[in-house]
Amino acid sequence: MLSINPRMLPRLDELEADLLARRQRAIDEGWRGEVEGLDLTLRFLRSKRAQAHRAAATWTVDLGMPTRPRPGR
């Protein structure tokens, strides 16, 4: 599954605005199939945004590289 870097959240906002404008045009033109496709894409985009928000809220701890004890010490 593709993971979204939290730094890309502003780009997801831009994509959503574009998709919403395209969806409105599809509604105005009566392109029902296009509206359904855009709705599906918006649902996936919003899911990825939520995933990125969760990832941004997750704390990570650097434990360093493990070392092996030297023989005889």
CSV table of N, CA and C in Angstrom, one decimal:
chain,number,residue,atom,x,y,z
A,1,MET,N,0.8,-1.2,0.0
A,1,MET,CA,0.0,0.0,0.0
A,1,MET,C,0.9,1.2,0.0
A,2,LEU,N,0.5,2.2,-0.8
A,2,LEU,CA,1.3,3.4,-0.9
A,2,LEU,C,1.1,4.3,0.4
A,3,SER,N,2.2,4.7,1.0
A,3,SER,CA,2.1,5.6,2.1
A,3,SER,C,2.4,7.0,1.7
A,4,ILE,N,1.7,7.9,2.3
A,4,ILE,CA,1.8,9.4,2.0
A,4,ILE,C,2.7,10.0,3.1
A,5,ASN,N,3.7,10.8,2.7
A,5,ASN,CA,4.5,11.5,3.6
A,5,ASN,C,3.7,12.7,4.1
A,6,PRO,N,3.7,12.9,5.4
A,6,PRO,CA,2.9,14.0,6.0
A,6,PRO,C,3.2,15.4,5.4
A,7,ARG,N,4.4,15.6,4.9
A,7,ARG,CA,4.8,16.8,4.3
A,7,ARG,C,4.0,17.1,3.0
A,8,MET,N,3.4,16.1,2.4
A,8,MET,CA,2.6,16.2,1.2
A,8,MET,C,1.1,16.6,1.4
A,9,LEU,N,0.8,16.9,2.7
A,9,LEU,CA,-0.6,17.2,3.0
A,9,LEU,C,-1.1,18.5,2.2
A,10,PRO,N,-0.3,19.5,2.1
A,10,PRO,CA,-0.8,20.7,1.3
A,10,PRO,C,-1.0,20.3,-0.2
A,11,ARG,N,-0.3,19.4,-0.7
A,11,ARG,CA,-0.5,18.9,-2.1
A,11,ARG,C,-1.8,18.2,-2.2
A,12,LEU,N,-2.1,17.4,-1.2
A,12,LEU,CA,-3.4,16.7,-1.2
A,12,LEU,C,-4.6,17.6,-1.2
A,13,ASP,N,-4.4,18.7,-0.5
A,13,ASP,CA,-5.4,19.8,-0.4
A,13,ASP,C,-5.6,20.4,-1.8
A,14,GLU,N,-4.5,20.6,-2.5
A,14,GLU,CA,-4.6,21.1,-3.9
A,14,GLU,C,-5.3,20.1,-4.8
A,15,LEU,N,-5.0,18.9,-4.7
A,15,LEU,CA,-5.6,17.8,-5.5
A,15,LEU,C,-7.1,17.7,-5.2
A,16,GLU,N,-7.5,17.8,-3.9
A,16,GLU,CA,-8.9,17.8,-3.6
A,16,GLU,C,-9.6,18.9,-4.2
A,17,ALA,N,-9.1,20.1,-4.1
A,17,ALA,CA,-9.8,21.3,-4.7
A,17,ALA,C,-10.0,21.1,-6.2
A,18,ASP,N,-8.9,20.6,-6.9
A,18,ASP,CA,-9.1,20.3,-8.3
A,18,ASP,C,-10.1,19.3,-8.6
A,19,LEU,N,-10.1,18.2,-7.8
A,19,LEU,CA,-11.1,17.2,-8.0
A,19,LEU,C,-12.6,17.7,-7.8
A,20,LEU,N,-12.7,18.5,-6.8
A,20,LEU,CA,-14.0,19.1,-6.5
A,20,LEU,C,-14.5,20.0,-7.7
A,21,ALA,N,-13.6,20.7,-8.3
A,21,ALA,CA,-13.9,21.6,-9.4
A,21,ALA,C,-14.3,20.7,-10.6
A,22,ARG,N,-13.5,19.6,-10.8
A,22,ARG,CA,-13.9,18.7,-11.9
A,22,ARG,C,-15.2,18.0,-11.7
A,23,ARG,N,-15.5,17.7,-10.4
A,23,ARG,CA,-16.7,17.0,-10.1
A,23,ARG,C,-17.9,18.0,-10.4
A,24,GLN,N,-17.8,19.2,-10.0
A,24,GLN,CA,-18.8,20.2,-10.3
A,24,GLN,C,-19.1,20.3,-11.8
A,25,ARG,N,-18.0,20.4,-12.6
A,25,ARG,CA,-18.2,20.5,-14.0
A,25,ARG,C,-18.9,19.3,-14.5
A,26,ALA,N,-18.5,18.1,-14.0
A,26,ALA,CA,-19.2,16.9,-14.5
A,26,ALA,C,-20.6,16.9,-14.1
A,27,ILE,N,-21.0,17.4,-13.0
A,27,ILE,CA,-22.4,17.5,-12.6
A,27,ILE,C,-23.1,18.5,-13.6
A,28,ASP,N,-22.5,19.6,-13.8
A,28,ASP,CA,-23.1,20.6,-14.7
A,28,ASP,C,-23.3,20.1,-16.1
A,29,GLU,N,-22.4,19.2,-16.6
A,29,GLU,CA,-22.4,18.7,-17.9
A,29,GLU,C,-23.3,17.4,-18.0
A,30,GLY,N,-23.7,16.9,-16.8
A,30,GLY,CA,-24.5,15.7,-16.8
A,30,GLY,C,-23.7,14.4,-17.1
A,31,TRP,N,-22.4,14.4,-16.7
A,31,TRP,CA,-21.6,13.2,-16.9
A,31,TRP,C,-21.6,12.4,-15.6
A,32,ARG,N,-22.7,11.5,-15.5
A,32,ARG,CA,-22.9,10.8,-14.3
A,32,ARG,C,-21.8,9.8,-14.0
A,33,GLY,N,-21.2,9.1,-15.0
A,33,GLY,CA,-20.2,8.2,-14.8
A,33,GLY,C,-18.9,8.9,-14.3
A,34,GLU,N,-18.6,10.0,-14.9
A,34,GLU,CA,-17.5,10.8,-14.4
A,34,GLU,C,-17.6,11.2,-13.0
A,35,VAL,N,-18.8,11.6,-12.6
A,35,VAL,CA,-19.1,12.0,-11.2
A,35,VAL,C,-18.8,10.9,-10.3
A,36,GLU,N,-19.3,9.7,-10.6
A,36,GLU,CA,-19.0,8.5,-9.8
A,36,GLU,C,-17.5,8.2,-9.7
A,37,GLY,N,-16.8,8.3,-10.8
A,37,GLY,CA,-15.3,8.1,-10.7
A,37,GLY,C,-14.6,9.1,-9.9
A,38,LEU,N,-15.0,10.4,-10.0
A,38,LEU,CA,-14.4,11.4,-9.2
A,38,LEU,C,-14.8,11.2,-7.7
A,39,ASP,N,-16.0,10.8,-7.4
A,39,ASP,CA,-16.4,10.5,-6.0
A,39,ASP,C,-15.5,9.4,-5.4
A,40,LEU,N,-15.2,8.4,-6.2
A,40,LEU,CA,-14.4,7.3,-5.7
A,40,LEU,C,-12.9,7.8,-5.5
A,41,THR,N,-12.4,8.6,-6.4
A,41,THR,CA,-11.1,9.2,-6.3
A,41,THR,C,-11.0,10.1,-5.0
A,42,LEU,N,-12.0,10.9,-4.8
A,42,LEU,CA,-12.1,11.8,-3.6
A,42,LEU,C,-12.1,10.9,-2.3
A,43,ARG,N,-12.8,9.8,-2.3
A,43,ARG,CA,-12.8,9.0,-1.2
A,43,ARG,C,-11.4,8.4,-0.9
A,44,PHE,N,-10.7,8.0,-1.9
A,44,PHE,CA,-9.4,7.4,-1.7
A,44,PHE,C,-8.4,8.5,-1.2
A,45,LEU,N,-8.5,9.7,-1.8
A,45,LEU,CA,-7.7,10.8,-1.4
A,45,LEU,C,-7.9,11.2,0.0
A,46,ARG,N,-9.1,11.2,0.5
A,46,ARG,CA,-9.4,11.6,1.9
A,46,ARG,C,-8.9,10.5,2.8
A,47,SER,N,-9.0,9.2,2.4
A,47,SER,CA,-8.5,8.1,3.2
A,47,SER,C,-6.9,8.3,3.3
A,48,LYS,N,-6.3,8.6,2.2
A,48,LYS,CA,-4.8,8.8,2.3
A,48,LYS,C,-4.5,10.0,3.2
A,49,ARG,N,-5.3,11.1,3.1
A,49,ARG,CA,-5.0,12.2,4.0
A,49,ARG,C,-5.1,11.8,5.4
A,50,ALA,N,-6.1,11.1,5.8
A,50,ALA,CA,-6.3,10.6,7.2
A,50,ALA,C,-5.1,9.7,7.6
A,51,GLN,N,-4.7,8.9,6.7
A,51,GLN,CA,-3.5,8.1,6.9
A,51,GLN,C,-2.3,8.9,7.2
A,52,ALA,N,-2.1,10.0,6.4
A,52,ALA,CA,-0.9,10.8,6.6
A,52,ALA,C,-1.0,11.6,7.9
A,53,HIS,N,-2.2,12.0,8.3
A,53,HIS,CA,-2.4,12.7,9.6
A,53,HIS,C,-2.1,11.7,10.8
A,54,ARG,N,-2.5,10.5,10.6
A,54,ARG,CA,-2.1,9.5,11.7
A,54,ARG,C,-0.6,9.3,11.7
A,55,ALA,N,0.0,9.2,10.6
A,55,ALA,CA,1.5,9.0,10.5
A,55,ALA,C,2.2,10.2,11.1
A,56,ALA,N,1.7,11.4,10.9
A,56,ALA,CA,2.3,12.6,11.5
A,56,ALA,C,2.2,12.6,13.0
A,57,ALA,N,1.2,12.0,13.5
A,57,ALA,CA,0.9,12.0,14.9
A,57,ALA,C,1.7,10.9,15.6
A,58,THR,N,2.3,10.0,14.9
A,58,THR,CA,3.0,8.9,15.5
A,58,THR,C,4.4,9.3,15.9
A,59,TRP,N,4.8,9.0,17.1
A,59,TRP,CA,6.1,9.3,17.6
A,59,TRP,C,7.1,8.2,17.1
A,60,THR,N,8.3,8.5,16.7
A,60,THR,CA,9.3,7.6,16.4
A,60,THR,C,10.5,7.8,17.3
A,61,VAL,N,11.2,6.7,17.7
A,61,VAL,CA,12.3,6.8,18.5
A,61,VAL,C,13.5,6.2,17.8
A,62,ASP,N,14.6,6.8,17.7
A,62,ASP,CA,15.8,6.3,17.1
A,62,ASP,C,16.5,5.5,18.2
A,63,LEU,N,16.6,4.1,18.0
A,63,LEU,CA,17.2,3.3,19.0
A,63,LEU,C,18.7,3.0,18.6
A,64,GLY,N,19.1,3.6,17.5
A,64,GLY,CA,20.5,3.4,17.1
A,64,GLY,C,20.7,2.0,16.4
A,65,MET,N,21.9,1.8,16.0
A,65,MET,CA,22.2,0.5,15.4
A,65,MET,C,22.6,-0.5,16.5
A,66,PRO,N,22.1,-1.7,16.5
A,66,PRO,CA,22.5,-2.7,17.5
A,66,PRO,C,24.0,-3.1,17.2
A,67,THR,N,24.7,-3.4,18.3
A,67,THR,CA,26.1,-3.9,18.1
A,67,THR,C,26.2,-5.3,18.8
A,68,ARG,N,27.1,-6.0,18.3
A,68,ARG,CA,27.3,-7.4,18.8
A,68,ARG,C,28.5,-7.3,19.7
A,69,PRO,N,28.4,-8.0,20.8
A,69,PRO,CA,29.6,-7.9,21.8
A,69,PRO,C,30.8,-8.6,21.1
A,70,ARG,N,31.9,-8.1,21.4
A,70,ARG,CA,33.2,-8.7,20.9
A,70,ARG,C,33.5,-10.0,21.7
A,71,PRO,N,34.0,-11.0,21.0
A,71,PRO,CA,34.4,-12.2,21.8
A,71,PRO,C,35.5,-11.9,22.8
A,72,GLY,N,35.5,-12.4,23.9
A,72,GLY,CA,36.5,-12.3,24.9
A,72,GLY,C,36.4,-11.0,25.8
A,73,ARG,N,35.3,-10.3,25.6
A,73,ARG,CA,35.2,-9.1,26.5
A,73,ARG,C,34.0,-9.2,27.3
